[in-house]
Structure formats: structure tokens, C-alpha cells
Amino acid sequence: MKAVASAPGKVILTGEHFVVYGEPALAMAINLYAKVSVSERLDDRVYISSNLGVSGFFEDNRFSPEIGGNKSRKILEPIKISAEAVLKSLGEKRGLNIEVTSTIPVAAGLGSSSASAVSTVAAVGRLFGAKLTKESVINLSTEAERYVHVNPSGIDQSISTYGGVISYKKNEEIVHLKIKSAIPVVIGNSGVVRNTGKLIDKVHVRMESLPDVMELLIKAAGKLTTRAIDALKIGNIVQLGLLMDVSQGFLTALGVSSEAIDKLIYAAKRGGALGAKITGAGGGGCIVALTHLDERKKVAQSISAAGGIPIISENIESGVRSWIMR
Ligand code: PMV
């Protein structure tokens, strides 16, 4: 018997980084997925393979790489941590075969590590017949996210679990927004790999060096997300685009934009985007551009001409799903 789970990647429409400082952020699930299949083994090993071209097994805390050498451990460890978090919560210790297949670009701000962790938790839970609530899926995948990012706000696991569009504020209940219209976006991947934890640290240094100014910026960013929620509720995507442009200004003030990112943002705007900004931690990774439904191709071409890799997407409703395959 095999259990399978699939969870979506995400873009952040407003509020990344500021969410770490207690302000709300707006995140949206997109049609890229991490899929995880899990079955039981007869021994105690946790064997993991991923379509990133890495595989190996863990036996207690020892790792033996199969493909990808020792650097594969860093990629596979969060999956093991997620699986073991579920087993531990069930009072079990079992050997597992885990296969991860993801279409979400890695280290690009599209939530690939969270989607893999969330899928692993859901698949292992399903295999052992545990009825995990959304909240417990988020909690059980948090340890893996800590391993990857050190101090994550929790927004990535939350959107991957819930799907749709959520308003997320640390230590508050997640609000799943009812969105009637499409939110058409074009993502532009700069191809520059970056590390979320390091960017969170960089922002922290800037916050510390200008505390009185930054305090106002944090408040303004919170207000901006509230306005973005209002705009979405009435389907005013022109207003949402404007707010995304302002949000990019705030992120630039935090020091997380870059030449490669700015180039893609200007290209998206030239192609007719209503608004464009970093999605995720910045420093490279991806931008997200909001467009009218029939203008995505034009924006994608413009991003491509500027050297980015475009991905056409929109909001999707479903979050993590799991099932049994016999
Ligand atoms: O890991 P990323 O690039 O998707 O960034 C997540 C958003 C941050 O606010 C930068 C970090 C966090 O944990 O909220």
C-alpha cells in the first residue's frame, strides 16, 4: 500500500518579510505542485529519492547517499524531519520509502520546501490512517521549515496546506478569503538562487540600524495588506496591482531587491502588468506580476525578453490533498 499527497506552491501578493515582524501578509496558491509517495519498509531505514536528482537513506541519524553525494543530505533531511515528526506524534518508529516529485523551482521564493514538507506530513499521516487537521499539518511541517529557514513566519506551510488565497498573521487564525474572480499572474524567475534565512537576517540588520524609521515602514506594510484584502474582496485587481507596486517599494527599502529582480519588474510593467514585485524573500528568485486575464502572454514575452523564465499562473483553490494507492 502506498499513500500519496500533493501540495501547491505559492506566491506572496503583499507582506513578505513584514510578516516576520507581526504584520499580515497575503498569499496565493499556484498551479505548481510537490507530490510525495510513501510506503512502509520492512527495515528501519528512511529511504528518500527526489526528482532533483538526489537520493539516499537515513538510519537513525546516519545518512548514506545513493545519488548526489553528501550534499544531497541537505535537500533530503527536511523530508525525513517531516516524516519523523508525524511518526513521533503517532508514537511510531517505522522504516519508509519516500519519493518526492516537484514541479516547483527550488530556492526561488515559490514555496518548494514547504510544499514538500506539507505533502510528506500529509502522505505519512494518510499511510498510518491518522486524521490530521490542517492545523496539525502546518505544525508538523514547521520543524522542517525551521531546518531550512531558521526563523520562518509559517506563511509558506499555511498557504500550501490551505490553498486558495489566505491572509496570514503570526499567532492569529488564518483567514481563507473567498475570491470569486481569477487573479491572473505571471511569475518571472531570475534564476538567481538565494537563501531565505540569510535574507531574513539581512532585513533584521537594517531594522536594527534604523528602528524608528523601520517601525513606520512595518506599520505601513501592514496597512497595505489590509487595503489589498479590501481590493480583492471586491475584485478590484487594478487597485491590487497599484498596491503590489507600492509593496515592491517597501521591499526595496528593506534591501532585498536586486538588479536582476528590478530588470524583470520593469519588463513586466512594460509588457502591461498592473503591478509587479518580488515574491518571497527576494535577493534573486522570482517576481510576481499581476495582469488582466488576456494579457498574461504579453507580460510573459516581455519577462522572457529580459532574460527571465516566465510561468503563467493564477489562483487555485485546493491546498494539500492525500489519497491511498493500492
Ligand atoms: O521562503 P520564501 O522566499 O518563500 O519567503 C517566505 C516569506 C518571508 O516572509 C521572507 C519569510 C517568512 O518565513 O515569512
XYZ file of C-alpha atoms and ligand atoms in Angstrom:
340
model
C 0.000 0.000 0.000
C 1.175 3.479 -0.866
C -0.064 6.885 0.341
C 0.298 9.913 -1.896
C -0.102 13.629 -1.173
C 0.185 16.710 -3.305
C 0.524 20.335 -2.134
C 0.781 23.576 -4.127
C 3.497 26.211 -4.281
C 2.635 29.850 -3.687
C 3.230 33.488 -4.425
C 3.023 36.245 -1.825
C 0.936 39.156 -3.104
C 1.849 41.506 -0.251
C 3.603 41.482 3.115
C 6.623 39.141 2.918
C 9.346 39.961 5.458
C 6.937 42.291 7.302
C 5.014 39.132 8.289
C 8.062 38.075 10.330
C 7.555 41.327 12.343
C 3.920 40.551 13.112
C 2.100 42.257 10.227
C -0.396 40.438 7.972
C 0.576 39.096 4.544
C -1.473 37.890 1.600
C -0.502 34.604 -0.068
C -1.987 32.733 -3.003
C -1.609 29.075 -4.047
C -0.477 28.476 -7.646
C -0.641 25.533 -10.043
C 2.822 24.119 -9.340
C 2.953 21.127 -7.002
C 5.140 18.920 -4.845
C 3.917 15.322 -4.808
C 5.113 12.772 -2.242
C 4.516 8.989 -2.232
C 5.185 6.976 0.922
C 5.176 3.249 1.630
C 6.358 1.162 4.564
C 9.667 -0.746 4.566
C 10.470 -3.949 6.392
C 13.607 -2.441 7.972
C 14.140 0.805 9.972
C 15.596 2.858 7.151
C 14.022 6.018 5.753
C 14.889 5.945 2.067
C 14.175 9.159 0.126
C 14.502 9.921 -3.568
C 13.707 13.204 -5.273
C 13.383 14.291 -8.886
C 16.032 16.913 -8.056
C 18.449 14.086 -8.791
C 19.251 13.116 -5.196
C 18.550 10.014 -3.138
C 19.820 8.192 -0.067
C 18.708 6.664 3.203
C 18.740 7.646 6.848
C 19.259 5.083 9.557
C 18.808 6.789 12.912
C 20.910 9.915 12.337
C 23.360 8.388 9.873
C 22.926 9.325 6.227
C 24.118 7.204 3.308
C 23.850 8.965 -0.034
C 22.884 6.982 -3.126
C 22.767 9.717 -5.788
C 24.105 13.261 -5.327
C 26.839 12.638 -2.731
C 26.893 14.239 0.722
C 25.293 17.498 -0.433
C 22.082 15.534 -1.043
C 21.615 15.301 2.736
C 20.694 18.991 2.982
C 17.933 18.525 0.419
C 16.588 15.258 1.841
C 16.847 15.958 5.589
C 13.738 18.226 5.781
C 11.700 15.400 4.218
C 12.983 12.966 6.836
C 12.272 15.508 9.609
C 8.674 15.919 8.341
C 8.071 12.158 8.143
C 9.536 11.564 11.597
C 7.504 14.406 13.122
C 4.329 12.556 12.076
C 5.606 9.144 13.221
C 6.600 10.635 16.576
C 3.171 12.235 17.038
C 1.654 8.767 16.465
C 4.140 7.076 18.804
C 5.540 5.024 15.898
C 9.039 4.269 14.597
C 8.956 2.730 11.113
C 11.086 2.434 8.011
C 9.730 4.260 4.976
C 10.270 4.638 1.245
C 9.574 8.243 0.235
C 9.529 9.571 -3.310
C 9.319 13.327 -3.943
C 8.364 14.731 -7.353
C 8.111 18.509 -7.556
C 7.436 20.966 -10.372
C 8.188 23.969 -8.129
C 11.534 25.688 -8.853
C 13.840 25.367 -5.829
C 15.133 28.297 -3.725
C 13.157 30.726 -5.869
C 10.531 32.009 -3.391
C 7.713 29.788 -4.675
C 7.430 27.669 -1.532
C 9.039 24.462 -2.808
C 10.458 23.355 0.566
C 7.133 23.970 2.333
C 5.085 22.174 -0.302
C 7.412 19.145 0.005
C 7.242 19.199 3.819
C 3.452 19.609 3.860
C 2.986 16.775 1.312
C 5.282 14.496 3.299
C 3.342 15.136 6.511
C 0.002 14.521 4.762
C 1.215 11.369 2.977
C 2.742 9.797 6.113
C -0.396 10.713 8.089
C -2.587 9.095 5.412
C -0.427 5.932 5.311
C -0.994 5.346 9.035
C -4.658 6.345 8.995
C -4.154 9.492 11.112
C -6.847 12.123 10.640
C -4.647 15.224 10.580
C -6.363 18.605 10.739
C -4.998 21.489 8.647
C -3.557 22.983 11.832
C -1.669 19.794 12.687
C -0.293 19.500 9.124
C 1.055 23.063 9.479
C 2.511 22.377 12.935
C 4.123 19.073 11.960
C 5.782 20.620 8.894
C 7.164 23.550 10.891
C 10.204 21.657 12.161
C 11.384 21.011 8.596
C 10.827 24.662 7.707
C 12.932 25.663 10.722
C 15.717 23.419 9.461
C 15.574 25.211 6.087
C 14.881 28.829 7.148
C 15.715 29.037 10.891
C 13.007 31.618 11.694
C 10.058 31.143 9.329
C 6.803 33.023 9.937
C 4.728 29.977 8.978
C 3.115 31.581 5.941
C 4.570 29.091 3.419
C 3.299 25.927 5.160
C -0.054 27.620 5.749
C -0.798 28.541 2.136
C 0.437 25.165 0.898
C -1.943 23.442 3.338
C -4.981 25.678 2.814
C -4.655 26.576 -0.890
C -6.721 29.458 -2.305
C -5.824 32.916 -1.004
C -5.090 33.453 2.676
C -4.437 36.386 4.906
C -1.771 35.287 7.384
C -0.683 36.937 10.608
C 1.653 35.234 13.081
C -0.134 33.724 16.089
C -3.563 34.559 14.672
C -6.117 32.387 12.959
C -5.608 32.024 9.205
C -8.281 33.768 7.125
C -9.176 31.879 3.949
C -10.513 34.593 1.634
C -13.481 33.906 -0.605
C -12.325 35.073 -4.027
C -14.855 34.917 -6.852
C -12.730 36.199 -9.733
C -9.440 34.957 -11.194
C -6.196 36.555 -10.044
C -4.085 36.197 -13.208
C -0.353 36.384 -12.637
C 2.890 35.851 -14.481
C 5.827 34.722 -12.370
C 9.309 35.641 -13.604
C 12.193 33.532 -12.354
C 15.514 35.390 -12.359
C 17.353 32.060 -11.998
C 19.372 33.571 -9.140
C 19.262 31.067 -6.256
C 19.055 32.616 -2.803
C 18.630 31.682 0.828
C 15.565 32.855 2.759
C 17.254 32.646 6.186
C 20.138 34.900 5.108
C 17.717 37.463 3.661
C 15.671 37.474 6.875
C 18.951 38.188 8.731
C 19.837 40.983 6.301
C 16.455 42.637 6.899
C 16.973 42.279 10.649
C 20.262 44.213 10.439
C 18.529 47.033 8.545
C 15.650 47.074 11.047
C 18.163 47.407 13.906
C 20.122 50.208 12.292
C 17.074 52.422 11.633
C 14.498 51.313 14.229
C 12.313 54.440 14.306
C 12.049 54.678 10.508
C 11.511 50.937 10.083
C 8.791 50.880 12.706
C 6.732 53.187 10.498
C 7.529 51.148 7.391
C 6.356 47.945 9.139
C 3.074 49.642 10.093
C 2.620 50.973 6.538
C 3.193 47.487 5.122
C 0.521 46.081 7.447
C -1.905 48.763 6.310
C -1.051 47.974 2.684
C -2.031 44.301 3.127
C -5.334 45.361 4.704
C -6.004 47.531 1.631
C -5.029 44.647 -0.680
C -7.563 42.368 1.069
C -10.251 45.048 0.580
C -9.348 45.308 -3.128
C -9.504 41.517 -3.594
C -12.857 41.226 -1.848
C -14.457 43.491 -4.460
C -12.405 42.067 -7.354
C -10.537 45.346 -7.975
C -7.323 43.967 -9.470
C -6.240 47.378 -10.782
C -6.081 48.597 -7.188
C -4.317 45.373 -6.141
C -1.711 46.000 -8.864
C -1.058 49.501 -7.521
C -0.637 48.098 -4.018
C 1.819 45.483 -5.318
C 3.913 48.272 -6.889
C 3.988 50.107 -3.562
C 4.829 46.847 -1.815
C 7.862 46.469 -4.100
C 8.977 49.947 -2.984
C 8.790 48.792 0.638
C 10.792 45.632 -0.140
C 13.437 47.743 -1.894
C 13.605 49.836 1.290
C 14.343 46.626 3.204
C 17.296 45.950 0.881
C 16.023 42.684 -0.629
C 15.606 43.742 -4.253
C 18.431 43.413 -6.785
C 19.389 44.448 -10.292
C 18.211 41.113 -11.723
C 14.851 41.448 -9.940
C 14.365 45.116 -10.909
C 15.043 44.248 -14.548
C 12.230 41.677 -14.551
C 9.866 44.041 -12.732
C 10.388 46.809 -15.306
C 9.992 44.270 -18.133
C 6.695 43.019 -16.670
C 5.405 46.582 -16.341
C 6.461 47.374 -19.903
C 4.517 44.290 -21.027
C 1.356 45.702 -19.430
C 1.408 44.291 -15.872
C -0.930 46.051 -13.427
C 1.684 45.669 -10.699
C 4.858 43.681 -10.133
C 7.007 42.811 -7.144
C 9.321 40.293 -5.551
C 7.571 37.183 -4.283
C 9.159 35.613 -1.211
C 12.437 36.609 0.350
C 13.973 38.403 -2.681
C 17.714 38.768 -3.317
C 17.068 36.838 -6.554
C 14.385 34.221 -7.029
C 11.099 35.282 -8.577
C 8.891 38.250 -9.242
C 5.108 38.073 -9.465
C 3.294 40.321 -11.928
C -0.475 40.856 -11.811
C -2.168 41.215 -15.197
C -5.556 41.251 -16.886
C -6.549 37.674 -17.832
C -5.892 38.125 -21.553
C -2.557 39.944 -21.144
C -0.520 37.240 -19.477
C 1.142 36.126 -22.717
C 2.363 39.655 -23.489
C 3.789 40.056 -19.985
C 5.406 36.605 -20.207
C 7.086 37.539 -23.514
C 8.410 40.744 -22.021
C 9.844 38.877 -18.992
C 11.403 36.316 -21.308
C 12.997 39.050 -23.486
C 14.587 40.468 -20.301
C 16.213 37.100 -19.543
C 13.703 35.730 -17.016
C 11.832 32.427 -17.125
C 8.098 33.180 -17.195
C 5.443 30.957 -15.607
C 1.809 31.782 -16.368
C -0.454 31.076 -13.402
C -3.498 32.112 -11.360
C -5.078 31.364 -8.004
C -6.026 27.736 -7.383
C -8.466 26.663 -4.676
C -7.182 23.335 -3.427
C -4.470 23.020 -0.807
C -2.862 19.756 0.269
C -4.690 16.566 -0.761
C -3.830 12.955 0.073
C -5.061 9.539 -1.023
C -4.230 5.829 -0.849
C -2.977 3.890 -3.877
C -3.161 0.101 -3.687
O 10.992 31.323 1.509
P 10.351 32.391 0.694
O 11.248 33.038 -0.267
O 9.053 31.928 0.097
O 9.967 33.571 1.724
C 8.934 33.470 2.642
C 8.488 34.803 3.125
C 9.338 35.529 4.162
O 8.473 36.493 4.745
C 10.513 36.240 3.527
C 9.855 34.574 5.240
C 8.767 34.027 6.161
O 9.034 32.996 6.775
O 7.690 34.627 6.282
